[in-house]
Amino acid sequence: MLLTRFFLPVLKENPKEAEIISHIYMLRAGMIQQSASGIYSWLPLGKIVLEKITEICRQEMIKSGANEILMPTLQSAEIWKESGRYDDYGKEMLRIKDRNNRNLLYGPTNEELVTEIFRTHINSYKELPLNLFHIQWKFRDELRPRFGVMRGREFLMKDAYSFDVDYNNSIKSYNIMFMAYMQLFKKMGLKAIPMKADTGPIGGDLSHEFIILADTGESEVYIDKQLLNIEGSFLNINYNEDLQEEVNKFTSLYAATDEKHDASNFDYKYSNLIKTRGIEVGHIFHFGQKYSLPMRATISDRVGENIPVFMGSYGVGLSRLVGAVIEANHDQKGIIWPKEVTPWDYNIINLKCGDIDCDKICSQLYNAMNKSTLKVLYDDTDERAGAKLARADLIGLPYQIIIGPKGIKDQLYDLKCRKSGDISRLSYDELLNFVQTNK
Ligand code: ATP
Ligand code: MG
């Protein structure tokens, strides 16, 4: 991508309305623009990252055996009356009337709608287990929208719903989602810690939140230090196996959000405990027959008896994750994208556009990298060198290739690693070799 063709409206100053670093950087790097309180347009840079995060999540869901569907944002109030949540949900739900005076709502979550789809088509245990997921915008009229996309009113969620014949199978499905979450956050370059959680308005008997540690997080959390050291043994999960043991690895160590934390018997029992803050990026619930019973989503079981199906629901906050990744990966100059979700891998910076030699080497390199499908953003604008370098640090691509008159003279070009700040001076061939072996 040529920067002269890319819509990247960066801001020089820190926006006054932003309190936390991810919000500041997302505005400054031209990723989002507020349209109303807690409601944002996604500009190209933001959209690319949102898409990457979404795709990692989607692929892991598919791998785990879930089916992607797409339910609408607007739902009929009728099904919410059936489950009893139309009145319970309160002011967070945006209620709308159509021209015929019918009650609609902008979905804050989809348990009812997916249960309606299920009950229309599935009647027998033979068609189970089943997991349906979708990726769709939600609306919750939050009391205090804040921190940019972290607590918006309109936000993108991946929500999955499992259906099983009995409690034990339903827990198996819960465990599959549990491990899929560990996996997909890892694939985004994040370390998410699962914690016992309250079930809130979704309801149910078993629930975990997935939390990324960050000082700016809204949740206060208590965790066993050892959890920080459990590493990737969960990669390449076989979703066809019983995953209870894998799940136990994470749930046997203490981790709880402040709502669940029991301070009274704590200090002496868990000496490894640390109190810290985090961002909730996912939340899974097992609630059995809570919706299938009132909504009559029944199946015939193995002995031919009609029973309400057992369910769970599983949410990932995709738009919140864009902010969360930045909270976990930045410095005082800007964002430092993990390679897993970076919009491009390389940023070629031409320090003197218009100079024949600089232009020539930059274009040559850009074309060579594009040919080998390396992802590269080429700053071909004719701005000051200082402004270009500051912008490159702000938008935070993993590597910068900096080419100016001095480099041309020596035939050595700067390769800067955004994260470490280390700069190596390489010949053209060494550069090409580096980028090609470092895909
Ligand atoms: P929170 O406790 O942060 O209000 P929640 O428990 O109400 O979230 P869930 O119903 O569990 O949220 O939704 C699943 C996921 O959607 C959450 O884990 C979170 O990542 C994301 N999410 C929820 N509310 C918001 C919001 N207002 N803005 C952005 N993302 C959100
Ligand atoms: Mg939650």
CSV table of C-alpha atoms and ligand atoms in Angstrom, one decimal:
chain,number,residue,atom,x,y,z
A,1,MET,CA,0.0,0.0,0.0
A,2,LEU,CA,1.2,3.5,-0.9
A,3,LEU,CA,0.7,5.9,1.9
A,4,THR,CA,-0.2,8.7,-0.6
A,5,ARG,CA,-3.2,6.5,-1.5
A,6,PHE,CA,-4.1,5.5,2.0
A,7,PHE,CA,-6.6,7.4,4.2
A,8,LEU,CA,-4.6,7.8,7.4
A,9,PRO,CA,-5.9,11.0,9.2
A,10,VAL,CA,-3.3,11.1,12.1
A,11,LEU,CA,-3.7,13.7,14.8
A,12,LYS,CA,-0.6,15.6,16.1
A,13,GLU,CA,-2.1,16.4,19.5
A,14,ASN,CA,-3.5,14.1,22.2
A,15,PRO,CA,-7.3,14.3,21.9
A,16,LYS,CA,-8.8,15.8,25.1
A,17,GLU,CA,-11.7,13.4,25.3
A,18,ALA,CA,-9.4,10.3,25.6
A,19,GLU,CA,-8.3,9.0,29.0
A,20,ILE,CA,-6.5,5.8,28.3
A,21,ILE,CA,-3.7,5.0,26.0
A,22,SER,CA,-5.5,2.8,23.5
A,23,HIS,CA,-8.2,5.4,23.0
A,24,ILE,CA,-5.6,8.1,22.6
A,25,TYR,CA,-3.6,6.1,20.0
A,26,MET,CA,-6.6,4.9,18.1
A,27,LEU,CA,-7.7,8.4,17.6
A,28,ARG,CA,-4.2,9.8,16.9
A,29,ALA,CA,-3.4,7.0,14.4
A,30,GLY,CA,-6.7,7.6,12.6
A,31,MET,CA,-8.2,4.3,13.3
A,32,ILE,CA,-11.6,5.4,14.5
A,33,GLN,CA,-13.8,8.4,14.7
A,34,GLN,CA,-16.6,8.9,17.2
A,35,SER,CA,-20.0,9.4,15.6
A,36,ALA,CA,-22.0,9.5,18.9
A,37,SER,CA,-21.2,8.7,22.5
A,38,GLY,CA,-19.9,5.1,22.4
A,39,ILE,CA,-20.5,4.7,18.7
A,40,TYR,CA,-17.6,4.8,16.2
A,41,SER,CA,-16.8,4.7,12.5
A,42,TRP,CA,-13.8,2.5,11.8
A,43,LEU,CA,-11.3,4.2,9.4
A,44,PRO,CA,-9.1,2.1,7.2
A,45,LEU,CA,-6.2,1.4,9.7
A,46,GLY,CA,-8.7,0.4,12.4
A,47,LYS,CA,-10.8,-1.6,10.0
A,48,ILE,CA,-7.8,-3.7,8.9
A,49,VAL,CA,-6.9,-4.6,12.4
A,50,LEU,CA,-10.5,-5.3,13.4
A,51,GLU,CA,-10.7,-7.6,10.4
A,52,LYS,CA,-7.5,-9.4,11.3
A,53,ILE,CA,-8.7,-10.0,14.9
A,54,THR,CA,-12.1,-11.1,13.6
A,55,GLU,CA,-10.6,-13.6,11.2
A,56,ILE,CA,-8.4,-15.2,13.8
A,57,CYS,CA,-11.4,-15.7,16.0
A,58,ARG,CA,-13.6,-17.0,13.1
A,59,GLN,CA,-11.0,-19.5,12.0
A,60,GLU,CA,-10.6,-20.9,15.5
A,61,MET,CA,-14.4,-21.2,15.9
A,62,ILE,CA,-14.6,-23.1,12.6
A,63,LYS,CA,-11.7,-25.3,13.6
A,64,SER,CA,-13.5,-26.2,16.9
A,65,GLY,CA,-16.5,-27.4,14.9
A,66,ALA,CA,-18.8,-24.4,15.1
A,67,ASN,CA,-21.0,-23.3,12.2
A,68,GLU,CA,-21.0,-19.7,11.2
A,69,ILE,CA,-24.4,-18.0,10.7
A,70,LEU,CA,-25.4,-14.4,10.6
A,71,MET,CA,-28.4,-13.2,12.7
A,72,PRO,CA,-29.7,-9.6,12.2
A,73,THR,CA,-29.0,-6.7,14.5
A,74,LEU,CA,-32.7,-6.1,14.9
A,75,GLN,CA,-34.8,-8.6,16.8
A,76,SER,CA,-38.5,-9.0,17.5
A,77,ALA,CA,-39.5,-8.3,21.1
A,78,GLU,CA,-41.7,-11.4,21.1
A,79,ILE,CA,-39.0,-13.9,21.7
A,80,TRP,CA,-37.5,-11.8,24.5
A,81,LYS,CA,-41.0,-11.9,26.1
A,82,GLU,CA,-40.9,-15.7,25.8
A,83,SER,CA,-37.7,-16.0,27.7
A,84,GLY,CA,-38.7,-13.4,30.2
A,85,ARG,CA,-35.8,-11.1,29.5
A,86,TYR,CA,-37.7,-8.3,27.7
A,87,ASP,CA,-38.6,-6.7,31.1
A,88,ASP,CA,-35.5,-7.9,32.9
A,89,TYR,CA,-32.9,-6.4,30.6
A,90,GLY,CA,-33.7,-2.8,31.6
A,91,LYS,CA,-32.3,0.4,30.1
A,92,GLU,CA,-29.3,-1.1,28.4
A,93,MET,CA,-31.6,-2.5,25.7
A,94,LEU,CA,-32.4,-0.2,22.9
A,95,ARG,CA,-36.1,-0.6,22.1
A,96,ILE,CA,-37.5,0.5,18.8
A,97,LYS,CA,-41.0,0.6,17.3
A,98,ASP,CA,-41.5,0.1,13.6
A,99,ARG,CA,-44.2,1.9,11.5
A,100,ASN,CA,-46.8,-0.7,12.4
A,101,ASN,CA,-46.1,-0.1,16.1
A,102,ARG,CA,-44.4,-3.5,16.5
A,103,ASN,CA,-41.8,-3.7,19.2
A,104,LEU,CA,-38.3,-4.4,18.0
A,105,LEU,CA,-34.9,-4.1,19.7
A,106,TYR,CA,-31.3,-3.8,18.7
A,107,GLY,CA,-29.8,-7.1,19.9
A,108,PRO,CA,-27.5,-6.8,23.0
A,109,THR,CA,-26.9,-10.6,22.7
A,110,ASN,CA,-28.6,-13.5,20.9
A,111,GLU,CA,-29.6,-16.3,23.1
A,112,GLU,CA,-33.3,-15.9,22.2
A,113,LEU,CA,-32.9,-15.6,18.5
A,114,VAL,CA,-30.5,-18.6,18.2
A,115,THR,CA,-32.8,-20.7,20.3
A,116,GLU,CA,-35.7,-19.8,18.0
A,117,ILE,CA,-33.6,-20.9,15.0
A,118,PHE,CA,-32.7,-24.1,16.8
A,119,ARG,CA,-36.2,-25.1,17.8
A,120,THR,CA,-37.5,-24.6,14.2
A,121,HIS,CA,-35.1,-27.2,12.8
A,122,ILE,CA,-33.8,-29.6,15.4
A,123,ASN,CA,-35.9,-32.2,17.2
A,124,SER,CA,-33.6,-35.1,18.0
A,125,TYR,CA,-30.5,-35.8,20.0
A,126,LYS,CA,-29.1,-37.4,16.9
A,127,GLU,CA,-28.5,-34.0,15.4
A,128,LEU,CA,-26.4,-32.9,18.4
A,129,PRO,CA,-23.9,-31.6,19.4
A,130,LEU,CA,-24.4,-28.4,17.6
A,131,ASN,CA,-22.6,-25.0,17.9
A,132,LEU,CA,-23.8,-22.0,16.0
A,133,PHE,CA,-21.9,-18.7,16.0
A,134,HIS,CA,-22.0,-15.3,14.4
A,135,ILE,CA,-20.0,-12.1,14.2
A,136,GLN,CA,-22.3,-9.2,14.5
A,137,TRP,CA,-22.7,-5.7,16.0
A,138,LYS,CA,-24.4,-5.5,19.3
A,139,PHE,CA,-25.9,-2.5,21.0
A,140,ARG,CA,-26.0,-1.9,24.8
A,141,ASP,CA,-27.0,1.5,26.0
A,142,GLU,CA,-24.2,1.5,28.6
A,143,LEU,CA,-24.6,3.9,31.5
A,144,ARG,CA,-21.0,5.1,31.1
A,145,PRO,CA,-19.6,4.5,27.6
A,146,ARG,CA,-15.9,5.3,27.9
A,147,PHE,CA,-12.4,4.4,26.9
A,148,GLY,CA,-13.2,4.4,23.2
A,149,VAL,CA,-14.0,1.0,21.7
A,150,MET,CA,-13.3,-0.6,25.1
A,151,ARG,CA,-16.7,0.2,26.5
A,152,GLY,CA,-18.8,1.3,23.5
A,153,ARG,CA,-22.5,1.2,23.1
A,154,GLU,CA,-22.3,-0.3,19.6
A,155,PHE,CA,-19.6,-3.0,19.5
A,156,LEU,CA,-18.6,-6.1,17.5
A,157,MET,CA,-18.9,-9.4,19.2
A,158,LYS,CA,-18.4,-13.0,18.2
A,159,ASP,CA,-21.1,-15.0,19.9
A,160,ALA,CA,-21.4,-18.7,19.8
A,161,TYR,CA,-24.1,-21.0,21.2
A,162,SER,CA,-23.8,-24.7,22.0
A,163,PHE,CA,-26.7,-27.2,22.1
A,164,ASP,CA,-26.4,-30.6,23.7
A,165,VAL,CA,-28.5,-33.6,24.8
A,166,ASP,CA,-27.5,-33.6,28.5
A,167,TYR,CA,-25.5,-31.9,31.2
A,168,ASN,CA,-22.3,-33.9,30.7
A,169,ASN,CA,-22.2,-33.3,26.9
A,170,SER,CA,-22.9,-29.7,27.4
A,171,ILE,CA,-19.9,-29.4,29.7
A,172,LYS,CA,-17.8,-31.0,27.0
A,173,SER,CA,-19.0,-28.3,24.6
A,174,TYR,CA,-18.2,-25.7,27.2
A,175,ASN,CA,-14.7,-27.0,27.5
A,176,ILE,CA,-14.2,-27.0,23.8
A,177,MET,CA,-15.0,-23.3,23.8
A,178,PHE,CA,-12.8,-22.7,26.8
A,179,MET,CA,-9.8,-24.1,25.0
A,180,ALA,CA,-10.7,-22.4,21.7
A,181,TYR,CA,-10.6,-19.1,23.6
A,182,MET,CA,-7.2,-19.9,25.1
A,183,GLN,CA,-6.0,-20.7,21.6
A,184,LEU,CA,-7.5,-17.7,19.7
A,185,PHE,CA,-6.3,-15.1,22.2
A,186,LYS,CA,-2.8,-16.7,21.9
A,187,LYS,CA,-3.0,-16.5,18.1
A,188,MET,CA,-3.7,-12.7,18.5
A,189,GLY,CA,-0.4,-12.4,20.5
A,190,LEU,CA,-2.3,-12.0,23.8
A,191,LYS,CA,-2.1,-13.8,27.1
A,192,ALA,CA,-5.6,-14.1,28.4
A,193,ILE,CA,-6.3,-15.6,31.8
A,194,PRO,CA,-9.5,-17.4,32.4
A,195,MET,CA,-11.3,-16.5,35.7
A,196,LYS,CA,-14.3,-17.7,37.5
A,197,ALA,CA,-17.0,-15.1,36.9
A,198,ASP,CA,-20.5,-14.0,37.8
A,199,THR,CA,-23.2,-14.9,35.2
A,200,GLY,CA,-25.1,-11.6,35.3
A,201,PRO,CA,-28.1,-11.2,33.0
A,202,ILE,CA,-27.2,-14.2,30.8
A,203,GLY,CA,-27.6,-16.5,33.8
A,204,GLY,CA,-26.4,-20.0,34.4
A,205,ASP,CA,-24.3,-22.2,36.7
A,206,LEU,CA,-20.8,-22.0,35.3
A,207,SER,CA,-19.0,-19.1,33.8
A,208,HIS,CA,-15.5,-17.9,33.0
A,209,GLU,CA,-14.2,-14.5,31.9
A,210,PHE,CA,-11.0,-14.3,29.8
A,211,ILE,CA,-9.0,-11.4,31.0
A,212,ILE,CA,-5.9,-9.6,29.7
A,213,LEU,CA,-3.8,-8.0,32.3
A,214,ALA,CA,-3.4,-4.2,31.9
A,215,ASP,CA,-3.2,-1.5,34.5
A,216,THR,CA,-6.0,0.4,32.7
A,217,GLY,CA,-8.4,-2.5,32.8
A,218,GLU,CA,-11.8,-2.0,34.3
A,219,SER,CA,-11.8,-5.3,36.2
A,220,GLU,CA,-10.0,-5.8,39.5
A,221,VAL,CA,-8.6,-9.3,39.5
A,222,TYR,CA,-6.9,-11.7,41.9
A,223,ILE,CA,-4.7,-14.4,40.4
A,224,ASP,CA,-2.1,-17.0,41.3
A,225,LYS,CA,1.3,-15.8,40.1
A,226,GLN,CA,1.9,-19.2,38.5
A,227,LEU,CA,-0.8,-18.5,35.9
A,228,LEU,CA,1.6,-16.0,34.3
A,229,ASN,CA,4.0,-18.8,33.5
A,230,ILE,CA,1.7,-21.4,32.0
A,231,GLU,CA,2.8,-21.3,28.4
A,232,GLY,CA,1.5,-22.6,25.1
A,233,SER,CA,1.0,-26.3,25.9
A,234,PHE,CA,-2.5,-25.8,24.7
A,235,LEU,CA,-1.5,-25.0,21.1
A,236,ASN,CA,-2.8,-27.3,18.4
A,237,ILE,CA,-5.7,-28.6,20.4
A,238,ASN,CA,-7.5,-31.6,19.2
A,239,TYR,CA,-11.1,-30.6,19.5
A,240,ASN,CA,-12.4,-34.1,19.2
A,241,GLU,CA,-10.8,-35.2,22.4
A,242,ASP,CA,-12.2,-34.7,25.9
A,243,LEU,CA,-10.6,-31.4,27.0
A,244,GLN,CA,-11.4,-31.5,30.7
A,245,GLU,CA,-7.8,-32.1,31.7
A,246,GLU,CA,-6.6,-29.2,29.6
A,247,VAL,CA,-9.2,-27.0,31.1
A,248,ASN,CA,-8.2,-28.1,34.6
A,249,LYS,CA,-4.6,-26.9,34.0
A,250,PHE,CA,-6.0,-23.4,34.0
A,251,THR,CA,-8.9,-23.7,36.4
A,252,SER,CA,-7.0,-25.4,39.2
A,253,LEU,CA,-4.9,-22.3,40.0
A,254,TYR,CA,-6.7,-19.4,41.7
A,255,ALA,CA,-8.0,-16.6,39.5
A,256,ALA,CA,-11.1,-14.5,40.1
A,257,THR,CA,-12.6,-11.2,39.3
A,258,ASP,CA,-13.4,-9.0,42.3
A,259,GLU,CA,-17.1,-10.0,42.2
A,260,LYS,CA,-16.2,-13.6,42.7
A,261,HIS,CA,-13.1,-13.1,44.9
A,262,ASP,CA,-13.6,-14.2,48.5
A,263,ALA,CA,-11.2,-12.0,50.6
A,264,SER,CA,-12.1,-13.6,53.9
A,265,ASN,CA,-10.3,-16.9,53.5
A,266,PHE,CA,-7.8,-15.7,51.1
A,267,ASP,CA,-4.5,-14.4,52.4
A,268,TYR,CA,-3.3,-17.3,54.3
A,269,LYS,CA,-4.4,-19.9,51.8
A,270,TYR,CA,-2.9,-18.5,48.6
A,271,SER,CA,0.5,-17.0,49.2
A,272,ASN,CA,1.1,-16.8,45.5
A,273,LEU,CA,-1.8,-14.3,45.1
A,274,ILE,CA,-1.4,-11.0,43.2
A,275,LYS,CA,-4.0,-8.3,42.9
A,276,THR,CA,-4.0,-6.5,39.6
A,277,ARG,CA,-6.2,-5.2,36.9
A,278,GLY,CA,-7.4,-6.5,33.6
A,279,ILE,CA,-9.6,-6.2,30.5
A,280,GLU,CA,-12.4,-8.7,29.9
A,281,VAL,CA,-12.1,-9.8,26.3
A,282,GLY,CA,-14.2,-12.9,26.4
A,283,HIS,CA,-16.9,-14.4,28.6
A,284,ILE,CA,-18.4,-17.9,28.4
A,285,PHE,CA,-21.5,-19.2,30.1
A,286,HIS,CA,-23.0,-22.6,30.8
A,287,PHE,CA,-26.7,-22.2,31.5
A,288,GLY,CA,-28.3,-25.5,30.7
A,289,GLN,CA,-32.0,-25.2,30.1
A,290,LYS,CA,-32.5,-21.6,31.1
A,291,TYR,CA,-33.7,-20.5,27.7
A,292,SER,CA,-34.8,-23.8,26.2
A,293,LEU,CA,-37.3,-24.4,28.9
A,294,PRO,CA,-39.4,-21.2,28.6
A,295,MET,CA,-38.9,-21.1,24.9
A,296,ARG,CA,-39.8,-24.8,24.4
A,297,ALA,CA,-36.7,-25.7,22.5
A,298,THR,CA,-37.0,-29.4,23.1
A,299,ILE,CA,-35.4,-32.5,21.6
A,300,SER,CA,-36.2,-36.2,22.0
A,301,ASP,CA,-33.4,-37.8,24.0
A,302,ARG,CA,-32.0,-41.3,23.8
A,303,VAL,CA,-35.0,-42.9,25.4
A,304,GLY,CA,-37.4,-41.0,23.3
A,305,GLU,CA,-38.4,-38.5,26.0
A,306,ASN,CA,-38.8,-34.8,25.0
A,307,ILE,CA,-36.5,-32.6,27.1
A,308,PRO,CA,-35.3,-28.9,26.8
A,309,VAL,CA,-31.9,-28.8,25.1
A,310,PHE,CA,-28.8,-27.9,27.2
A,311,MET,CA,-27.1,-24.7,26.1
A,312,GLY,CA,-24.1,-22.5,26.7
A,313,SER,CA,-23.1,-19.1,25.2
A,314,TYR,CA,-19.7,-17.8,24.4
A,315,GLY,CA,-18.8,-14.2,23.6
A,316,VAL,CA,-15.6,-12.5,22.4
A,317,GLY,CA,-15.4,-8.7,22.3
A,318,LEU,CA,-13.8,-8.2,18.9
A,319,SER,CA,-13.9,-4.4,18.8
A,320,ARG,CA,-12.8,-4.2,22.4
A,321,LEU,CA,-9.9,-6.4,21.5
A,322,VAL,CA,-8.4,-3.8,19.2
A,323,GLY,CA,-8.1,-1.5,22.2
A,324,ALA,CA,-6.9,-4.3,24.4
A,325,VAL,CA,-4.1,-5.3,22.0
A,326,ILE,CA,-2.9,-1.7,22.1
A,327,GLU,CA,-3.1,-1.5,25.9
A,328,ALA,CA,-0.9,-4.6,26.0
A,329,ASN,CA,1.5,-3.4,23.3
A,330,HIS,CA,2.7,0.2,23.2
A,331,ASP,CA,5.3,2.7,24.4
A,332,GLN,CA,5.3,6.5,24.7
A,333,LYS,CA,5.8,6.9,21.0
A,334,GLY,CA,2.8,4.8,19.9
A,335,ILE,CA,1.5,1.4,19.1
A,336,ILE,CA,3.7,-1.7,18.7
A,337,TRP,CA,1.6,-4.2,16.8
A,338,PRO,CA,2.2,-7.9,17.5
A,339,LYS,CA,3.0,-9.6,14.3
A,340,GLU,CA,-0.2,-11.6,14.5
A,341,VAL,CA,-2.5,-8.7,14.0
A,342,THR,CA,-0.3,-6.0,12.5
A,343,PRO,CA,-1.9,-4.2,9.5
A,344,TRP,CA,1.3,-4.6,7.5
A,345,ASP,CA,4.7,-6.2,8.5
A,346,TYR,CA,7.0,-3.5,7.0
A,347,ASN,CA,7.0,0.2,6.7
A,348,ILE,CA,9.3,1.6,4.0
A,349,ILE,CA,10.0,5.2,4.8
A,350,ASN,CA,11.4,7.3,2.0
A,351,LEU,CA,13.1,10.2,3.8
A,352,LYS,CA,13.5,12.3,0.7
A,353,CYS,CA,10.7,11.8,-1.8
A,354,GLY,CA,11.6,13.5,-5.1
A,355,ASP,CA,15.3,12.5,-4.8
A,356,ILE,CA,15.8,10.3,-7.8
A,357,ASP,CA,18.0,7.8,-6.0
A,358,CYS,CA,15.8,7.5,-2.9
A,359,ASP,CA,12.7,7.1,-5.0
A,360,LYS,CA,14.4,4.5,-7.1
A,361,ILE,CA,15.6,2.3,-4.3
A,362,CYS,CA,12.3,2.6,-2.4
A,363,SER,CA,10.2,1.7,-5.4
A,364,GLN,CA,12.5,-1.2,-6.3
A,365,LEU,CA,12.2,-2.6,-2.8
A,366,TYR,CA,8.5,-2.0,-2.6
A,367,ASN,CA,7.9,-3.8,-5.9
A,368,ALA,CA,10.1,-6.7,-4.9
A,369,MET,CA,8.4,-7.1,-1.5
A,370,ASN,CA,4.9,-6.9,-3.1
A,371,LYS,CA,5.9,-9.6,-5.6
A,372,SER,CA,6.7,-12.0,-2.8
A,373,THR,CA,3.4,-11.0,-1.1
A,374,LEU,CA,5.1,-9.4,1.9
A,375,LYS,CA,2.8,-6.9,3.5
A,376,VAL,CA,4.2,-3.5,3.2
A,377,LEU,CA,3.2,0.1,3.6
A,378,TYR,CA,5.4,2.6,1.7
A,379,ASP,CA,5.5,6.1,3.0
A,380,ASP,CA,5.9,7.9,-0.3
A,381,THR,CA,4.6,11.3,1.0
A,382,ASP,CA,6.8,14.4,0.7
A,383,GLU,CA,6.6,15.4,4.3
A,384,ARG,CA,9.5,16.2,6.6
A,385,ALA,CA,11.7,13.2,7.7
A,386,GLY,CA,11.0,13.9,11.4
A,387,ALA,CA,7.2,13.8,10.9
A,388,LYS,CA,7.4,10.6,8.9
A,389,LEU,CA,9.5,8.9,11.5
A,390,ALA,CA,7.1,10.0,14.3
A,391,ARG,CA,4.1,8.8,12.3
A,392,ALA,CA,5.8,5.4,11.7
A,393,ASP,CA,6.4,5.0,15.4
A,394,LEU,CA,2.8,6.0,16.1
A,395,ILE,CA,1.2,3.5,13.7
A,396,GLY,CA,3.6,0.9,15.0
A,397,LEU,CA,4.4,-1.6,12.2
A,398,PRO,CA,6.9,-4.3,13.4
A,399,TYR,CA,9.7,-3.2,11.1
A,400,GLN,CA,10.7,0.1,9.5
A,401,ILE,CA,13.0,0.3,6.5
A,402,ILE,CA,14.3,3.8,6.4
A,403,ILE,CA,15.9,5.1,3.2
A,404,GLY,CA,17.5,8.5,2.9
A,405,PRO,CA,20.3,10.3,1.0
A,406,LYS,CA,22.9,9.1,3.5
A,407,GLY,CA,22.0,5.5,3.1
A,408,ILE,CA,22.0,5.9,-0.6
A,409,LYS,CA,25.6,7.3,-0.5
A,410,ASP,CA,26.8,4.4,1.7
A,411,GLN,CA,24.5,1.8,0.0
A,412,LEU,CA,23.4,0.8,3.4
A,413,TYR,CA,19.8,1.1,4.6
A,414,ASP,CA,18.4,1.2,8.1
A,415,LEU,CA,16.1,-1.6,9.3
A,416,LYS,CA,14.5,-0.7,12.6
A,417,CYS,CA,12.7,-3.1,14.8
A,418,ARG,CA,9.8,-1.0,16.3
A,419,LYS,CA,9.6,-3.0,19.5
A,420,SER,CA,13.3,-3.0,20.6
A,421,GLY,CA,14.2,0.1,18.7
A,422,ASP,CA,17.3,-1.7,17.4
A,423,ILE,CA,18.6,-0.5,14.0
A,424,SER,CA,20.7,-2.6,11.7
A,425,ARG,CA,22.4,-1.1,8.6
A,426,LEU,CA,22.0,-3.5,5.7
A,427,SER,CA,22.9,-3.6,2.0
A,428,TYR,CA,20.0,-3.9,-0.5
A,429,ASP,CA,20.5,-7.7,-0.9
A,430,GLU,CA,20.8,-8.2,2.9
A,431,LEU,CA,17.5,-6.3,3.3
A,432,LEU,CA,15.7,-8.4,0.8
A,433,ASN,CA,17.2,-11.5,2.3
A,434,PHE,CA,16.0,-10.5,5.8
A,435,VAL,CA,12.5,-9.7,4.7
A,436,GLN,CA,12.2,-12.9,2.8
A,437,THR,CA,13.4,-15.2,5.5
A,438,ASN,CA,11.4,-13.3,8.2
A,439,LYS,CA,7.9,-13.7,6.6
B,1,ATP,P1,-18.7,-6.1,30.8
B,1,ATP,O1,-18.6,-6.9,32.1
B,1,ATP,O2,-17.4,-5.6,30.3
B,1,ATP,O3,-19.8,-5.1,30.8
B,1,ATP,P2,-20.4,-8.2,29.9
B,1,ATP,O4,-20.0,-9.2,30.9
B,1,ATP,O5,-21.6,-7.5,30.0
B,1,ATP,O6,-19.2,-7.2,29.7
B,1,ATP,P3,-20.7,-10.2,27.9
B,1,ATP,O7,-22.2,-10.2,27.8
B,1,ATP,O8,-20.1,-11.3,28.6
B,1,ATP,O9,-20.3,-8.8,28.4
B,1,ATP,O10,-20.2,-10.0,26.4
B,1,ATP,C1,-19.1,-10.7,25.8
B,1,ATP,C2,-17.9,-9.8,25.5
B,1,ATP,O11,-18.3,-8.7,24.7
B,1,ATP,C3,-17.3,-9.3,26.7
B,1,ATP,O12,-16.4,-10.2,27.3
B,1,ATP,C4,-16.5,-8.1,26.2
B,1,ATP,O13,-15.3,-8.4,25.7
B,1,ATP,C5,-17.5,-7.6,25.1
B,1,ATP,N1,-18.2,-6.4,25.5
B,1,ATP,C6,-19.3,-6.4,26.4
B,1,ATP,N2,-19.8,-5.2,26.5
B,1,ATP,C7,-19.0,-4.4,25.8
B,1,ATP,C8,-19.0,-3.0,25.5
B,1,ATP,N3,-19.9,-2.2,26.0
B,1,ATP,N4,-18.1,-2.5,24.6
B,1,ATP,C9,-17.2,-3.3,24.0
B,1,ATP,N5,-17.2,-4.6,24.2
B,1,ATP,C10,-18.0,-5.2,25.1
B,2,MG,MG,-18.9,-10.5,30.8
